[in-house]
Amino acid sequence: MTIKKADGLPERVFFRKSDIAVVAIILLAAFGVWGWMMFAPQPETKKIEIVRDGKLIETIALPASDNVIVLDEDASIQLELKDNQIRFLETDCPDKICVRTGFISKVGQSAVCLPNRIVVKITGGNGNETGVDGIAG
């Protein structure tokens, strides 16, 4: 039904019931997305995993206090944890490649001592620290 004014032109209606329903749906969707972003599970924290012979022997949640981790009774394999970074401090392997690797601190990085079959890797986090972009994949 069109309402006409005294001059014969139709009266302009700014909001119809359908317009109010569309605005309500948009607002509901916006609040839903906002609530999901605010209350969604947070990304897991970064962890250091120490693996020997394929078996996990220790997990350290970051941030952690600075210390030296001794993996063998005779202290032949030592790891240094400093400023949330980890490295092989000392090993009894002949070539010392693992010691020369230096500190690792980003998710996805690892240091390996092949003669002793030890892998130290950084896991967890939100995955944005790997340095891999969409093009390199």
PDB file of C-alpha atoms in Angstrom:
ATOM      1  CA  MET A   1       0.000   0.000   0.000  1.00  0.00           C
ATOM      2  CA  THR A   2       1.365   3.365  -0.959  1.00  0.00           C
ATOM      3  CA  ILE A   3       0.544   6.404   1.102  1.00  0.00           C
ATOM      4  CA  LYS A   4       0.205   9.575  -0.929  1.00  0.00           C
ATOM      5  CA  LYS A   5       0.773  13.051   0.357  1.00  0.00           C
ATOM      6  CA  ALA A   6      -1.518  15.968  -0.340  1.00  0.00           C
ATOM      7  CA  ASP A   7       0.506  16.923  -3.446  1.00  0.00           C
ATOM      8  CA  GLY A   8      -0.013  13.459  -4.981  1.00  0.00           C
ATOM      9  CA  LEU A   9       3.552  12.158  -4.515  1.00  0.00           C
ATOM     10  CA  PRO A  10       4.107   8.916  -2.597  1.00  0.00           C
ATOM     11  CA  GLU A  11       5.427   9.298   0.955  1.00  0.00           C
ATOM     12  CA  ARG A  12       8.982   8.012   1.347  1.00  0.00           C
ATOM     13  CA  VAL A  13       9.450   5.244   3.916  1.00  0.00           C
ATOM     14  CA  PHE A  14      13.002   5.041   5.304  1.00  0.00           C
ATOM     15  CA  PHE A  15      12.888   1.671   7.044  1.00  0.00           C
ATOM     16  CA  ARG A  16      10.791  -1.305   6.209  1.00  0.00           C
ATOM     17  CA  LYS A  17      10.452  -4.418   8.336  1.00  0.00           C
ATOM     18  CA  SER A  18      12.758  -6.316   5.965  1.00  0.00           C
ATOM     19  CA  ASP A  19      15.445  -3.600   6.331  1.00  0.00           C
ATOM     20  CA  ILE A  20      15.356  -3.939  10.108  1.00  0.00           C
ATOM     21  CA  ALA A  21      15.647  -7.740   9.796  1.00  0.00           C
ATOM     22  CA  VAL A  22      18.732  -7.432   7.526  1.00  0.00           C
ATOM     23  CA  VAL A  23      20.418  -4.981   9.917  1.00  0.00           C
ATOM     24  CA  ALA A  24      19.669  -7.296  12.847  1.00  0.00           C
ATOM     25  CA  ILE A  25      21.182 -10.288  11.021  1.00  0.00           C
ATOM     26  CA  ILE A  26      24.333  -8.304  10.153  1.00  0.00           C
ATOM     27  CA  LEU A  27      24.727  -7.116  13.750  1.00  0.00           C
ATOM     28  CA  LEU A  28      24.180 -10.632  15.068  1.00  0.00           C
ATOM     29  CA  ALA A  29      26.815 -12.009  12.692  1.00  0.00           C
ATOM     30  CA  ALA A  30      29.276  -9.252  13.665  1.00  0.00           C
ATOM     31  CA  PHE A  31      28.811  -9.959  17.379  1.00  0.00           C
ATOM     32  CA  GLY A  32      29.187 -13.683  16.693  1.00  0.00           C
ATOM     33  CA  VAL A  33      32.518 -13.179  14.916  1.00  0.00           C
ATOM     34  CA  TRP A  34      33.702 -10.833  17.658  1.00  0.00           C
ATOM     35  CA  GLY A  35      32.755 -13.349  20.362  1.00  0.00           C
ATOM     36  CA  TRP A  36      34.483 -16.178  18.522  1.00  0.00           C
ATOM     37  CA  MET A  37      37.680 -14.114  18.195  1.00  0.00           C
ATOM     38  CA  MET A  38      37.620 -13.078  21.846  1.00  0.00           C
ATOM     39  CA  PHE A  39      36.842 -16.474  23.357  1.00  0.00           C
ATOM     40  CA  ALA A  40      38.424 -18.885  20.878  1.00  0.00           C
ATOM     41  CA  PRO A  41      41.202 -21.088  22.244  1.00  0.00           C
ATOM     42  CA  GLN A  42      44.498 -19.258  22.322  1.00  0.00           C
ATOM     43  CA  PRO A  43      47.379 -20.680  20.324  1.00  0.00           C
ATOM     44  CA  GLU A  44      49.451 -23.094  22.297  1.00  0.00           C
ATOM     45  CA  THR A  45      52.666 -21.868  23.815  1.00  0.00           C
ATOM     46  CA  LYS A  46      56.057 -22.629  22.384  1.00  0.00           C
ATOM     47  CA  LYS A  47      57.792 -25.722  23.700  1.00  0.00           C
ATOM     48  CA  ILE A  48      61.211 -27.248  23.428  1.00  0.00           C
ATOM     49  CA  GLU A  49      61.154 -30.978  22.792  1.00  0.00           C
ATOM     50  CA  ILE A  50      64.212 -33.136  23.373  1.00  0.00           C
ATOM     51  CA  VAL A  51      64.039 -36.493  21.572  1.00  0.00           C
ATOM     52  CA  ARG A  52      66.517 -39.372  21.866  1.00  0.00           C
ATOM     53  CA  ASP A  53      66.238 -42.441  19.636  1.00  0.00           C
ATOM     54  CA  GLY A  54      62.815 -41.254  18.485  1.00  0.00           C
ATOM     55  CA  LYS A  55      61.427 -41.099  22.027  1.00  0.00           C
ATOM     56  CA  LEU A  56      60.488 -37.848  23.723  1.00  0.00           C
ATOM     57  CA  ILE A  57      62.643 -37.547  26.838  1.00  0.00           C
ATOM     58  CA  GLU A  58      61.843 -33.998  27.936  1.00  0.00           C
ATOM     59  CA  THR A  59      59.500 -31.119  27.128  1.00  0.00           C
ATOM     60  CA  ILE A  60      60.196 -27.574  28.318  1.00  0.00           C
ATOM     61  CA  ALA A  61      57.460 -24.930  28.098  1.00  0.00           C
ATOM     62  CA  LEU A  62      58.624 -21.440  27.150  1.00  0.00           C
ATOM     63  CA  PRO A  63      59.266 -18.999  28.663  1.00  0.00           C
ATOM     64  CA  ALA A  64      61.632 -20.896  30.933  1.00  0.00           C
ATOM     65  CA  SER A  65      64.437 -19.957  33.287  1.00  0.00           C
ATOM     66  CA  ASP A  66      68.029 -20.008  32.065  1.00  0.00           C
ATOM     67  CA  ASN A  67      69.915 -23.179  32.957  1.00  0.00           C
ATOM     68  CA  VAL A  68      72.094 -26.029  31.701  1.00  0.00           C
ATOM     69  CA  ILE A  69      70.418 -29.351  30.986  1.00  0.00           C
ATOM     70  CA  VAL A  70      72.586 -32.447  31.406  1.00  0.00           C
ATOM     71  CA  LEU A  71      71.334 -35.407  29.346  1.00  0.00           C
ATOM     72  CA  ASP A  72      73.902 -38.054  30.391  1.00  0.00           C
ATOM     73  CA  GLU A  73      75.177 -39.165  33.765  1.00  0.00           C
ATOM     74  CA  ASP A  74      78.777 -38.371  32.812  1.00  0.00           C
ATOM     75  CA  ALA A  75      77.753 -34.852  31.643  1.00  0.00           C
ATOM     76  CA  SER A  76      79.018 -35.544  28.133  1.00  0.00           C
ATOM     77  CA  ILE A  77      75.902 -33.996  26.549  1.00  0.00           C
ATOM     78  CA  GLN A  78      74.802 -30.601  27.827  1.00  0.00           C
ATOM     79  CA  LEU A  79      72.186 -28.203  26.498  1.00  0.00           C
ATOM     80  CA  GLU A  80      72.106 -24.509  27.397  1.00  0.00           C
ATOM     81  CA  LEU A  81      68.751 -22.745  27.791  1.00  0.00           C
ATOM     82  CA  LYS A  82      69.189 -18.970  27.761  1.00  0.00           C
ATOM     83  CA  ASP A  83      66.745 -16.148  26.901  1.00  0.00           C
ATOM     84  CA  ASN A  84      64.155 -18.702  25.667  1.00  0.00           C
ATOM     85  CA  GLN A  85      66.670 -20.110  23.187  1.00  0.00           C
ATOM     86  CA  ILE A  86      68.422 -23.472  23.362  1.00  0.00           C
ATOM     87  CA  ARG A  87      71.658 -24.892  21.988  1.00  0.00           C
ATOM     88  CA  PHE A  88      74.030 -27.813  22.404  1.00  0.00           C
ATOM     89  CA  LEU A  89      76.616 -26.541  24.867  1.00  0.00           C
ATOM     90  CA  GLU A  90      78.843 -29.599  24.921  1.00  0.00           C
ATOM     91  CA  THR A  91      78.799 -33.083  23.408  1.00  0.00           C
ATOM     92  CA  ASP A  92      81.205 -35.973  23.101  1.00  0.00           C
ATOM     93  CA  CYS A  93      80.713 -36.385  19.349  1.00  0.00           C
ATOM     94  CA  PRO A  94      83.812 -36.008  17.141  1.00  0.00           C
ATOM     95  CA  ASP A  95      82.731 -33.310  14.678  1.00  0.00           C
ATOM     96  CA  LYS A  96      80.739 -30.970  17.018  1.00  0.00           C
ATOM     97  CA  ILE A  97      78.377 -29.868  14.230  1.00  0.00           C
ATOM     98  CA  CYS A  98      75.547 -29.767  16.758  1.00  0.00           C
ATOM     99  CA  VAL A  99      77.525 -27.381  18.978  1.00  0.00           C
ATOM    100  CA  ARG A 100      78.318 -25.129  16.022  1.00  0.00           C
ATOM    101  CA  THR A 101      74.606 -24.952  15.108  1.00  0.00           C
ATOM    102  CA  GLY A 102      74.173 -22.387  17.877  1.00  0.00           C
ATOM    103  CA  PHE A 103      70.973 -21.212  19.501  1.00  0.00           C
ATOM    104  CA  ILE A 104      67.555 -22.029  18.075  1.00  0.00           C
ATOM    105  CA  SER A 105      64.486 -20.033  19.074  1.00  0.00           C
ATOM    106  CA  LYS A 106      61.813 -20.103  16.350  1.00  0.00           C
ATOM    107  CA  VAL A 107      59.023 -22.606  15.842  1.00  0.00           C
ATOM    108  CA  GLY A 108      60.150 -25.294  13.419  1.00  0.00           C
ATOM    109  CA  GLN A 109      63.881 -24.933  14.062  1.00  0.00           C
ATOM    110  CA  SER A 110      65.852 -27.928  15.265  1.00  0.00           C
ATOM    111  CA  ALA A 111      69.371 -28.922  16.240  1.00  0.00           C
ATOM    112  CA  VAL A 112      70.521 -32.513  15.816  1.00  0.00           C
ATOM    113  CA  CYS A 113      73.410 -34.510  17.239  1.00  0.00           C
ATOM    114  CA  LEU A 114      73.555 -37.548  14.949  1.00  0.00           C
ATOM    115  CA  PRO A 115      76.222 -39.605  16.759  1.00  0.00           C
ATOM    116  CA  ASN A 116      74.200 -39.373  19.999  1.00  0.00           C
ATOM    117  CA  ARG A 117      70.809 -39.609  18.210  1.00  0.00           C
ATOM    118  CA  ILE A 118      69.420 -36.484  19.912  1.00  0.00           C
ATOM    119  CA  VAL A 119      67.039 -33.993  18.314  1.00  0.00           C
ATOM    120  CA  VAL A 120      66.158 -30.678  19.956  1.00  0.00           C
ATOM    121  CA  LYS A 121      63.265 -28.840  18.302  1.00  0.00           C
ATOM    122  CA  ILE A 122      60.955 -25.888  18.933  1.00  0.00           C
ATOM    123  CA  THR A 123      57.241 -26.667  18.561  1.00  0.00           C
ATOM    124  CA  GLY A 124      53.902 -25.016  19.283  1.00  0.00           C
ATOM    125  CA  GLY A 125      53.216 -21.321  19.032  1.00  0.00           C
ATOM    126  CA  ASN A 126      50.856 -19.842  16.510  1.00  0.00           C
ATOM    127  CA  GLY A 127      52.922 -20.808  13.477  1.00  0.00           C
ATOM    128  CA  ASN A 128      53.585 -17.237  12.345  1.00  0.00           C
ATOM    129  CA  GLU A 129      57.236 -17.356  13.310  1.00  0.00           C
ATOM    130  CA  THR A 130      58.446 -19.818  10.707  1.00  0.00           C
ATOM    131  CA  GLY A 131      59.314 -17.146   8.165  1.00  0.00           C
ATOM    132  CA  VAL A 132      57.497 -19.022   5.374  1.00  0.00           C
ATOM    133  CA  ASP A 133      55.245 -16.806   3.319  1.00  0.00           C
ATOM    134  CA  GLY A 134      52.338 -17.698   1.070  1.00  0.00           C
ATOM    135  CA  ILE A 135      54.454 -17.740  -2.087  1.00  0.00           C
ATOM    136  CA  ALA A 136      57.214 -20.007  -0.776  1.00  0.00           C
ATOM    137  CA  GLY A 137      54.575 -22.196   0.878  1.00  0.00           C
TER     138      GLY A 137
END
